Amino acid sequence: MTATRLRWWSWIHKWSSLICTIFALLLCLTGLPLIFHEELGPSPAIDEVADSGSRASVDTMIAQALAGRPGEVVPYLFYDREKPIVKIPTAASMTSAPDTFFYKVFDVRTGKALSADQPNEGFIYVMLRLHADLFAGIKGTLFLGGMGLLLAVSIVSGMVLYGPFARRLRFGEIRKRHSHRLRWLDLHNLLGIITLAWFGIVTLTGVINTLAAPIELMWQSNQLIEMAAQNSGQAQDDRKAPVDLVLARVRAAVPGMTVTTLAFPGSPFSTPTHYAAFLTGDTPLTSRILKPAIVDAASGEVVAVRDMPWYATALFVSQPLHFGDYGGLPLKIIWAILDIVTMIILISGLYLWLAKWRSGRAVVDAVGAVPAEPAQ
């Protein structure tokens, strides 16, 4: 590589890193507890009851959830993938923001209401909002996506610069007899190349996750409308089929899969005249990929079942890969260690820039302090 190209790549690496480093550090700090969100988040205590396979009436649970919330509606049902519970949120309207939901949690086997903290409160919720959108909504999410792209540029440019650097040293060598700054440079480069693949994957999947809102909007305006068009359904204010009937018919239409979410008519993920059920499989991969089913709200008949489009599937696959929550606790611990190493890389990179900047300032100050020669 020519000296000119090397300087050019060095300039790209320096400025792409400097611009995004603070935000990358924030994402690493907030992402660390989110790796263990299932262990640290609110989890209701469940009675030890033999699972006979029977399920309590969901309509009865919905009535209980609404009993203490006059004037509110239920926009969704959320089933837990690991535990026999269902979360039933109530809201002021079908289109209310999720952070305004009030949740009631029930045991699906007995229908018993369980005591649980609200998932939109507490430490994990604050960490999630900071990590996802800086409490700034879609603008914050897209801004963090832009920082993620800059971080990707920094990773690629760092990889390019590592080639010429590695020719001068043995792999893993730390020049301990040289200056403090050179030792940190060697450590920065070593940790960076070791974590290169992981850091790149987490950055890429993080950028994909910031596109969740546009991807959801694309699905709603395309596939959801196409599926619902196969049956026009009822008028919005007409009588609706019991939820128990809707769930039974969905499960019969898609055997071998589990309902994880049911969107009620009028919510953003359904239509005014249809329920939308979202199902997953039972393998590590299929448990993360949703399959939607559209149900006529009046009759409870399943109208259409389709696989998600490729762009939505890419989002579903990237989410567990980003947090490492598809391989149990051992993989989460590995993800946490790599996250801490990444923070060391980011902090050392910032230190190296500050040390070089101060060194340059010191040289300028020293030159400026030399008395000028008298005029001849």
mmCIF file of N, CA and C in Angstrom, residues 48-147:
data_model
loop_
_atom_site.group_PDB
_atom_site.id
_atom_site.type_symbol
_atom_site.label_atom_id
_atom_site.label_comp_id
_atom_site.label_asym_id
_atom_site.label_seq_id
_atom_site.Cartn_x
_atom_site.Cartn_y
_atom_site.Cartn_z
ATOM 1 N N GLU A 48 -46.135 -24.025 40.953
ATOM 2 C CA GLU A 48 -45.756 -25.344 40.445
ATOM 3 C C GLU A 48 -47.024 -26.172 40.242
ATOM 4 N N VAL A 49 -47.506 -26.194 39.011
ATOM 5 C CA VAL A 49 -48.726 -26.924 38.676
ATOM 6 C C VAL A 49 -48.405 -27.910 37.569
ATOM 7 N N ALA A 50 -48.859 -29.130 37.702
ATOM 8 C CA ALA A 50 -48.648 -30.122 36.651
ATOM 9 C C ALA A 50 -49.340 -29.662 35.376
ATOM 10 N N ASP A 51 -48.589 -29.658 34.273
ATOM 11 C CA ASP A 51 -49.132 -29.193 33.000
ATOM 12 C C ASP A 51 -49.902 -30.330 32.331
ATOM 13 N N SER A 52 -51.228 -30.196 32.341
ATOM 14 C CA SER A 52 -52.080 -31.223 31.737
ATOM 15 C C SER A 52 -52.329 -30.965 30.261
ATOM 16 N N GLY A 53 -51.833 -29.825 29.758
ATOM 17 C CA GLY A 53 -52.063 -29.465 28.368
ATOM 18 C C GLY A 53 -53.295 -28.608 28.166
ATOM 19 N N SER A 54 -54.125 -28.497 29.177
ATOM 20 C CA SER A 54 -55.332 -27.673 29.060
ATOM 21 C C SER A 54 -54.984 -26.207 29.286
ATOM 22 N N ARG A 55 -55.826 -25.327 28.730
ATOM 23 C CA ARG A 55 -55.612 -23.895 28.855
ATOM 24 C C ARG A 55 -56.861 -23.230 29.402
ATOM 25 N N ALA A 56 -56.648 -22.249 30.269
ATOM 26 C CA ALA A 56 -57.773 -21.482 30.798
ATOM 27 C C ALA A 56 -58.306 -20.550 29.716
ATOM 28 N N SER A 57 -59.513 -20.047 29.905
ATOM 29 C CA SER A 57 -60.151 -19.170 28.918
ATOM 30 C C SER A 57 -59.425 -17.831 28.840
ATOM 31 N N VAL A 58 -58.967 -17.492 27.642
ATOM 32 C CA VAL A 58 -58.304 -16.202 27.440
ATOM 33 C C VAL A 58 -59.317 -15.068 27.519
ATOM 34 N N ASP A 59 -60.533 -15.303 27.060
ATOM 35 C CA ASP A 59 -61.561 -14.260 27.143
ATOM 36 C C ASP A 59 -61.822 -13.863 28.590
ATOM 37 N N THR A 60 -61.796 -14.849 29.510
ATOM 38 C CA THR A 60 -61.974 -14.549 30.925
ATOM 39 C C THR A 60 -60.810 -13.719 31.454
ATOM 40 N N MET A 61 -59.594 -14.048 31.024
ATOM 41 C CA MET A 61 -58.416 -13.273 31.443
ATOM 42 C C MET A 61 -58.507 -11.835 30.934
ATOM 43 N N ILE A 62 -58.954 -11.679 29.693
ATOM 44 C CA ILE A 62 -59.095 -10.334 29.124
ATOM 45 C C ILE A 62 -60.109 -9.529 29.927
ATOM 46 N N ALA A 63 -61.202 -10.165 30.298
ATOM 47 C CA ALA A 63 -62.227 -9.480 31.102
ATOM 48 C C ALA A 63 -61.650 -9.042 32.450
ATOM 49 N N GLN A 64 -60.826 -9.885 33.041
ATOM 50 C CA GLN A 64 -60.193 -9.516 34.312
ATOM 51 C C GLN A 64 -59.219 -8.352 34.125
ATOM 52 N N ALA A 65 -58.477 -8.371 33.036
ATOM 53 C CA ALA A 65 -57.512 -7.296 32.775
ATOM 54 C C ALA A 65 -58.213 -5.961 32.579
ATOM 55 N N LEU A 66 -59.397 -5.992 31.945
ATOM 56 C CA LEU A 66 -60.140 -4.757 31.672
ATOM 57 C C LEU A 66 -60.956 -4.295 32.870
ATOM 58 N N ALA A 67 -61.204 -5.189 33.823
ATOM 59 C CA ALA A 67 -62.080 -4.856 34.941
ATOM 60 C C ALA A 67 -61.569 -3.674 35.751
ATOM 61 N N GLY A 68 -60.273 -3.606 35.943
ATOM 62 C CA GLY A 68 -59.715 -2.505 36.726
ATOM 63 C C GLY A 68 -59.244 -1.345 35.887
ATOM 64 N N ARG A 69 -59.519 -1.356 34.586
ATOM 65 C CA ARG A 69 -59.065 -0.296 33.681
ATOM 66 C C ARG A 69 -60.240 0.207 32.850
ATOM 67 N N PRO A 70 -61.193 0.901 33.463
ATOM 68 C CA PRO A 70 -62.400 1.342 32.740
ATOM 69 C C PRO A 70 -62.070 2.251 31.562
ATOM 70 N N GLY A 71 -62.749 1.998 30.437
ATOM 71 C CA GLY A 71 -62.566 2.817 29.246
ATOM 72 C C GLY A 71 -61.384 2.422 28.392
ATOM 73 N N GLU A 72 -60.613 1.437 28.823
ATOM 74 C CA GLU A 72 -59.444 1.036 28.052
ATOM 75 C C GLU A 72 -59.747 -0.190 27.193
ATOM 76 N N VAL A 73 -58.825 -0.513 26.307
ATOM 77 C CA VAL A 73 -58.999 -1.626 25.376
ATOM 78 C C VAL A 73 -57.754 -2.511 25.432
ATOM 79 N N VAL A 74 -57.870 -3.716 24.896
ATOM 80 C CA VAL A 74 -56.739 -4.638 24.801
ATOM 81 C C VAL A 74 -56.299 -4.691 23.345
ATOM 82 N N PRO A 75 -55.103 -4.183 23.028
ATOM 83 C CA PRO A 75 -54.638 -4.211 21.634
ATOM 84 C C PRO A 75 -53.892 -5.489 21.249
ATOM 85 N N TYR A 76 -53.288 -6.176 22.223
ATOM 86 C CA TYR A 76 -52.457 -7.347 21.919
ATOM 87 C C TYR A 76 -52.545 -8.379 23.041
ATOM 88 N N LEU A 77 -52.122 -9.595 22.709
ATOM 89 C CA LEU A 77 -51.761 -10.615 23.695
ATOM 90 C C LEU A 77 -50.311 -10.999 23.412
ATOM 91 N N PHE A 78 -49.517 -11.158 24.467
ATOM 92 C CA PHE A 78 -48.123 -11.562 24.302
ATOM 93 C C PHE A 78 -47.869 -12.827 25.119
ATOM 94 N N TYR A 79 -47.531 -13.920 24.425
ATOM 95 C CA TYR A 79 -47.215 -15.171 25.106
ATOM 96 C C TYR A 79 -45.708 -15.285 25.305
ATOM 97 N N ASP A 80 -45.303 -15.757 26.476
ATOM 98 C CA ASP A 80 -43.889 -15.967 26.768
ATOM 99 C C ASP A 80 -43.406 -17.233 26.073
ATOM 100 N N ARG A 81 -42.176 -17.178 25.512
ATOM 101 C CA ARG A 81 -41.642 -18.345 24.807
ATOM 102 C C ARG A 81 -41.203 -19.444 25.762
ATOM 103 N N GLU A 82 -40.820 -19.058 26.978
ATOM 104 C CA GLU A 82 -40.240 -20.031 27.908
ATOM 105 C C GLU A 82 -41.202 -20.453 29.018
ATOM 106 N N LYS A 83 -42.076 -19.560 29.424
ATOM 107 C CA LYS A 83 -42.929 -19.832 30.578
ATOM 108 C C LYS A 83 -44.405 -19.868 30.163
ATOM 109 N N PRO A 84 -45.246 -20.595 30.905
ATOM 110 C CA PRO A 84 -46.674 -20.681 30.567
ATOM 111 C C PRO A 84 -47.449 -19.462 31.047
ATOM 112 N N ILE A 85 -47.091 -18.305 30.526
ATOM 113 C CA ILE A 85 -47.770 -17.069 30.919
ATOM 114 C C ILE A 85 -48.157 -16.277 29.681
ATOM 115 N N VAL A 86 -49.152 -15.421 29.849
ATOM 116 C CA VAL A 86 -49.570 -14.502 28.804
ATOM 117 C C VAL A 86 -49.653 -13.108 29.408
ATOM 118 N N LYS A 87 -49.108 -12.137 28.688
ATOM 119 C CA LYS A 87 -49.160 -10.745 29.126
ATOM 120 C C LYS A 87 -50.257 -10.045 28.343
ATOM 121 N N ILE A 88 -51.180 -9.426 29.068
ATOM 122 C CA ILE A 88 -52.314 -8.747 28.432
ATOM 123 C C ILE A 88 -52.220 -7.260 28.743
ATOM 124 N N PRO A 89 -51.835 -6.447 27.759
ATOM 125 C CA PRO A 89 -51.755 -5.004 27.997
ATOM 126 C C PRO A 89 -53.104 -4.330 27.769
ATOM 127 N N THR A 90 -53.362 -3.294 28.533
ATOM 128 C CA THR A 90 -54.517 -2.435 28.279
ATOM 129 C C THR A 90 -54.000 -1.042 27.950
ATOM 130 N N ALA A 91 -54.755 -0.311 27.119
ATOM 131 C CA ALA A 91 -54.316 1.007 26.668
ATOM 132 C C ALA A 91 -55.528 1.892 26.429
ATOM 133 N N ALA A 92 -55.261 3.184 26.301
ATOM 134 C CA ALA A 92 -56.358 4.129 26.076
ATOM 135 C C ALA A 92 -57.010 3.927 24.725
ATOM 136 N N SER A 93 -56.245 3.466 23.733
ATOM 137 C CA SER A 93 -56.790 3.211 22.400
ATOM 138 C C SER A 93 -55.995 2.088 21.753
ATOM 139 N N MET A 94 -56.484 1.604 20.626
ATOM 140 C CA MET A 94 -55.807 0.506 19.942
ATOM 141 C C MET A 94 -54.468 0.928 19.353
ATOM 142 N N THR A 95 -54.259 2.221 19.174
ATOM 143 C CA THR A 95 -53.017 2.713 18.562
ATOM 144 C C THR A 95 -52.113 3.431 19.564
ATOM 145 N N SER A 96 -52.364 3.275 20.854
ATOM 146 C CA SER A 96 -51.528 3.922 21.870
ATOM 147 C C SER A 96 -50.090 3.414 21.787
ATOM 148 N N ALA A 97 -49.154 4.255 22.191
ATOM 149 C CA ALA A 97 -47.739 3.863 22.192
ATOM 150 C C ALA A 97 -47.515 2.759 23.216
ATOM 151 N N PRO A 98 -46.660 1.772 22.887
ATOM 152 C CA PRO A 98 -46.425 0.653 23.810
ATOM 153 C C PRO A 98 -45.930 1.067 25.191
ATOM 154 N N ASP A 99 -45.213 2.201 25.284
ATOM 155 C CA ASP A 99 -44.702 2.587 26.599
ATOM 156 C C ASP A 99 -45.795 3.121 27.522
ATOM 157 N N THR A 100 -47.034 3.231 27.016
ATOM 158 C CA THR A 100 -48.165 3.639 27.861
ATOM 159 C C THR A 100 -49.022 2.447 28.284
ATOM 160 N N PHE A 101 -48.680 1.249 27.843
ATOM 161 C CA PHE A 101 -49.468 0.058 28.179
ATOM 162 C C PHE A 101 -49.374 -0.247 29.676
ATOM 163 N N PHE A 102 -50.476 -0.803 30.191
ATOM 164 C CA PHE A 102 -50.472 -1.364 31.544
ATOM 165 C C PHE A 102 -50.700 -2.864 31.405
ATOM 166 N N TYR A 103 -49.783 -3.655 31.953
ATOM 167 C CA TYR A 103 -49.810 -5.097 31.719
ATOM 168 C C TYR A 103 -50.381 -5.855 32.914
ATOM 169 N N LYS A 104 -51.205 -6.855 32.595
ATOM 170 C CA LYS A 104 -51.614 -7.874 33.559
ATOM 171 C C LYS A 104 -51.074 -9.203 33.048
ATOM 172 N N VAL A 105 -50.540 -9.998 33.956
ATOM 173 C CA VAL A 105 -49.915 -11.265 33.588
ATOM 174 C C VAL A 105 -50.721 -12.412 34.176
ATOM 175 N N PHE A 106 -50.957 -13.443 33.353
ATOM 176 C CA PHE A 106 -51.773 -14.576 33.774
ATOM 177 C C PHE A 106 -51.063 -15.892 33.481
ATOM 178 N N ASP A 107 -51.329 -16.880 34.320
ATOM 179 C CA ASP A 107 -50.886 -18.245 34.071
ATOM 180 C C ASP A 107 -51.845 -18.862 33.063
ATOM 181 N N VAL A 108 -51.355 -19.293 31.898
ATOM 182 C CA VAL A 108 -52.249 -19.796 30.849
ATOM 183 C C VAL A 108 -52.885 -21.122 31.236
ATOM 184 N N ARG A 109 -52.310 -21.844 32.209
ATOM 185 C CA ARG A 109 -52.862 -23.143 32.600
ATOM 186 C C ARG A 109 -54.058 -22.999 33.527
ATOM 187 N N THR A 110 -53.980 -22.005 34.425
ATOM 188 C CA THR A 110 -55.020 -21.856 35.437
ATOM 189 C C THR A 110 -55.854 -20.587 35.276
ATOM 190 N N GLY A 111 -55.341 -19.619 34.511
ATOM 191 C CA GLY A 111 -56.023 -18.342 34.384
ATOM 192 C C GLY A 111 -55.797 -17.423 35.566
ATOM 193 N N LYS A 112 -54.911 -17.815 36.472
ATOM 194 C CA LYS A 112 -54.654 -17.024 37.673
ATOM 195 C C LYS A 112 -53.816 -15.796 37.339
ATOM 196 N N ALA A 113 -54.228 -14.634 37.876
ATOM 197 C CA ALA A 113 -53.444 -13.409 37.708
ATOM 198 C C ALA A 113 -52.182 -13.496 38.555
ATOM 199 N N LEU A 114 -51.059 -13.124 37.967
ATOM 200 C CA LEU A 114 -49.766 -13.209 38.637
ATOM 201 C C LEU A 114 -49.243 -11.821 38.971
ATOM 202 N N SER A 115 -48.515 -11.743 40.054
ATOM 203 C CA SER A 115 -47.899 -10.481 40.442
ATOM 204 C C SER A 115 -46.615 -10.286 39.651
ATOM 205 N N ALA A 116 -46.496 -9.162 38.965
ATOM 206 C CA ALA A 116 -45.313 -8.899 38.150
ATOM 207 C C ALA A 116 -45.120 -7.399 37.987
ATOM 208 N N ASP A 117 -43.846 -7.000 37.916
ATOM 209 C CA ASP A 117 -43.531 -5.596 37.648
ATOM 210 C C ASP A 117 -43.882 -5.255 36.211
ATOM 211 N N GLN A 118 -44.133 -3.986 35.959
ATOM 212 C CA GLN A 118 -44.436 -3.536 34.603
ATOM 213 C C GLN A 118 -43.162 -3.585 33.754
ATOM 214 N N PRO A 119 -43.217 -4.183 32.556
ATOM 215 C CA PRO A 119 -42.012 -4.279 31.715
ATOM 216 C C PRO A 119 -41.567 -2.942 31.141
ATOM 217 N N ASN A 120 -42.423 -1.914 31.192
ATOM 218 C CA ASN A 120 -42.038 -0.604 30.685
ATOM 219 C C ASN A 120 -41.611 0.326 31.821
ATOM 220 N N GLU A 121 -41.074 -0.273 32.876
ATOM 221 C CA GLU A 121 -40.519 0.470 33.997
ATOM 222 C C GLU A 121 -39.246 -0.231 34.469
ATOM 223 N N GLY A 122 -38.444 0.474 35.259
ATOM 224 C CA GLY A 122 -37.287 -0.151 35.886
ATOM 225 C C GLY A 122 -35.996 -0.012 35.107
ATOM 226 N N PHE A 123 -34.937 -0.591 35.665
ATOM 227 C CA PHE A 123 -33.583 -0.438 35.142
ATOM 228 C C PHE A 123 -33.447 -0.992 33.727
ATOM 229 N N ILE A 124 -33.933 -2.220 33.486
ATOM 230 C CA ILE A 124 -33.774 -2.840 32.177
ATOM 231 C C ILE A 124 -34.507 -2.038 31.109
ATOM 232 N N TYR A 125 -35.669 -1.503 31.447
ATOM 233 C CA TYR A 125 -36.414 -0.687 30.475
ATOM 234 C C TYR A 125 -35.629 0.574 30.111
ATOM 235 N N VAL A 126 -35.028 1.229 31.109
ATOM 236 C CA VAL A 126 -34.225 2.438 30.844
ATOM 237 C C VAL A 126 -33.043 2.084 29.945
ATOM 238 N N MET A 127 -32.364 0.973 30.251
ATOM 239 C CA MET A 127 -31.235 0.547 29.425
ATOM 240 C C MET A 127 -31.680 0.255 27.992
ATOM 241 N N LEU A 128 -32.831 -0.386 27.847
ATOM 242 C CA LEU A 128 -33.337 -0.707 26.515
ATOM 243 C C LEU A 128 -33.647 0.547 25.713
ATOM 244 N N ARG A 129 -34.296 1.520 26.341
ATOM 245 C CA ARG A 129 -34.629 2.748 25.613
ATOM 246 C C ARG A 129 -33.376 3.528 25.226
ATOM 247 N N LEU A 130 -32.392 3.588 26.128
ATOM 248 C CA LEU A 130 -31.138 4.262 25.780
ATOM 249 C C LEU A 130 -30.439 3.540 24.638
ATOM 250 N N HIS A 131 -30.469 2.215 24.671
ATOM 251 C CA HIS A 131 -29.794 1.419 23.648
ATOM 252 C C HIS A 131 -30.520 1.497 22.305
ATOM 253 N N ALA A 132 -31.849 1.606 22.358
ATOM 254 C CA ALA A 132 -32.646 1.543 21.128
ATOM 255 C C ALA A 132 -32.866 2.901 20.483
ATOM 256 N N ASP A 133 -33.146 3.940 21.292
ATOM 257 C CA ASP A 133 -33.514 5.216 20.658
ATOM 258 C C ASP A 133 -33.156 6.455 21.475
ATOM 259 N N LEU A 134 -32.385 6.292 22.570
ATOM 260 C CA LEU A 134 -31.986 7.450 23.395
ATOM 261 C C LEU A 134 -33.193 8.224 23.916
ATOM 262 N N PHE A 135 -34.329 7.542 24.079
ATOM 263 C CA PHE A 135 -35.585 8.169 24.496
ATOM 264 C C PHE A 135 -36.023 9.250 23.501
ATOM 265 N N ALA A 136 -35.642 9.091 22.236
ATOM 266 C CA ALA A 136 -35.974 10.093 21.212
ATOM 267 C C ALA A 136 -36.824 9.504 20.091
ATOM 268 N N GLY A 137 -37.380 8.313 20.288
ATOM 269 C CA GLY A 137 -38.253 7.731 19.279
ATOM 270 C C GLY A 137 -37.498 7.324 18.026
ATOM 271 N N ILE A 138 -38.199 7.379 16.890
ATOM 272 C CA ILE A 138 -37.618 6.917 15.625
ATOM 273 C C ILE A 138 -36.410 7.754 15.219
ATOM 274 N N LYS A 139 -36.407 9.046 15.564
ATOM 275 C CA LYS A 139 -35.252 9.885 15.228
ATOM 276 C C LYS A 139 -33.999 9.396 15.954
ATOM 277 N N GLY A 140 -34.161 9.061 17.228
ATOM 278 C CA GLY A 140 -33.030 8.541 17.981
ATOM 279 C C GLY A 140 -32.554 7.203 17.445
ATOM 280 N N THR A 141 -33.494 6.351 17.042
ATOM 281 C CA THR A 141 -33.136 5.045 16.494
ATOM 282 C C THR A 141 -32.333 5.193 15.214
ATOM 283 N N LEU A 142 -32.798 6.041 14.305
ATOM 284 C CA LEU A 142 -32.092 6.235 13.039
ATOM 285 C C LEU A 142 -30.737 6.914 13.255
ATOM 286 N N PHE A 143 -30.662 7.810 14.240
ATOM 287 C CA PHE A 143 -29.375 8.444 14.555
ATOM 288 C C PHE A 143 -28.368 7.390 15.005
ATOM 289 N N LEU A 144 -28.798 6.489 15.893
ATOM 290 C CA LEU A 144 -27.902 5.425 16.340
ATOM 291 C C LEU A 144 -27.540 4.494 15.188
ATOM 292 N N GLY A 145 -28.467 4.306 14.249
ATOM 293 C CA GLY A 145 -28.144 3.530 13.057
ATOM 294 C C GLY A 145 -27.037 4.181 12.250
ATOM 295 N N GLY A 146 -27.070 5.514 12.146
ATOM 296 C CA GLY A 146 -26.006 6.242 11.455
ATOM 297 C C GLY A 146 -24.671 6.088 12.164
ATOM 298 N N MET A 147 -24.699 6.136 13.504
ATOM 299 C CA MET A 147 -23.468 5.919 14.264
ATOM 300 C C MET A 147 -22.949 4.495 14.058
#
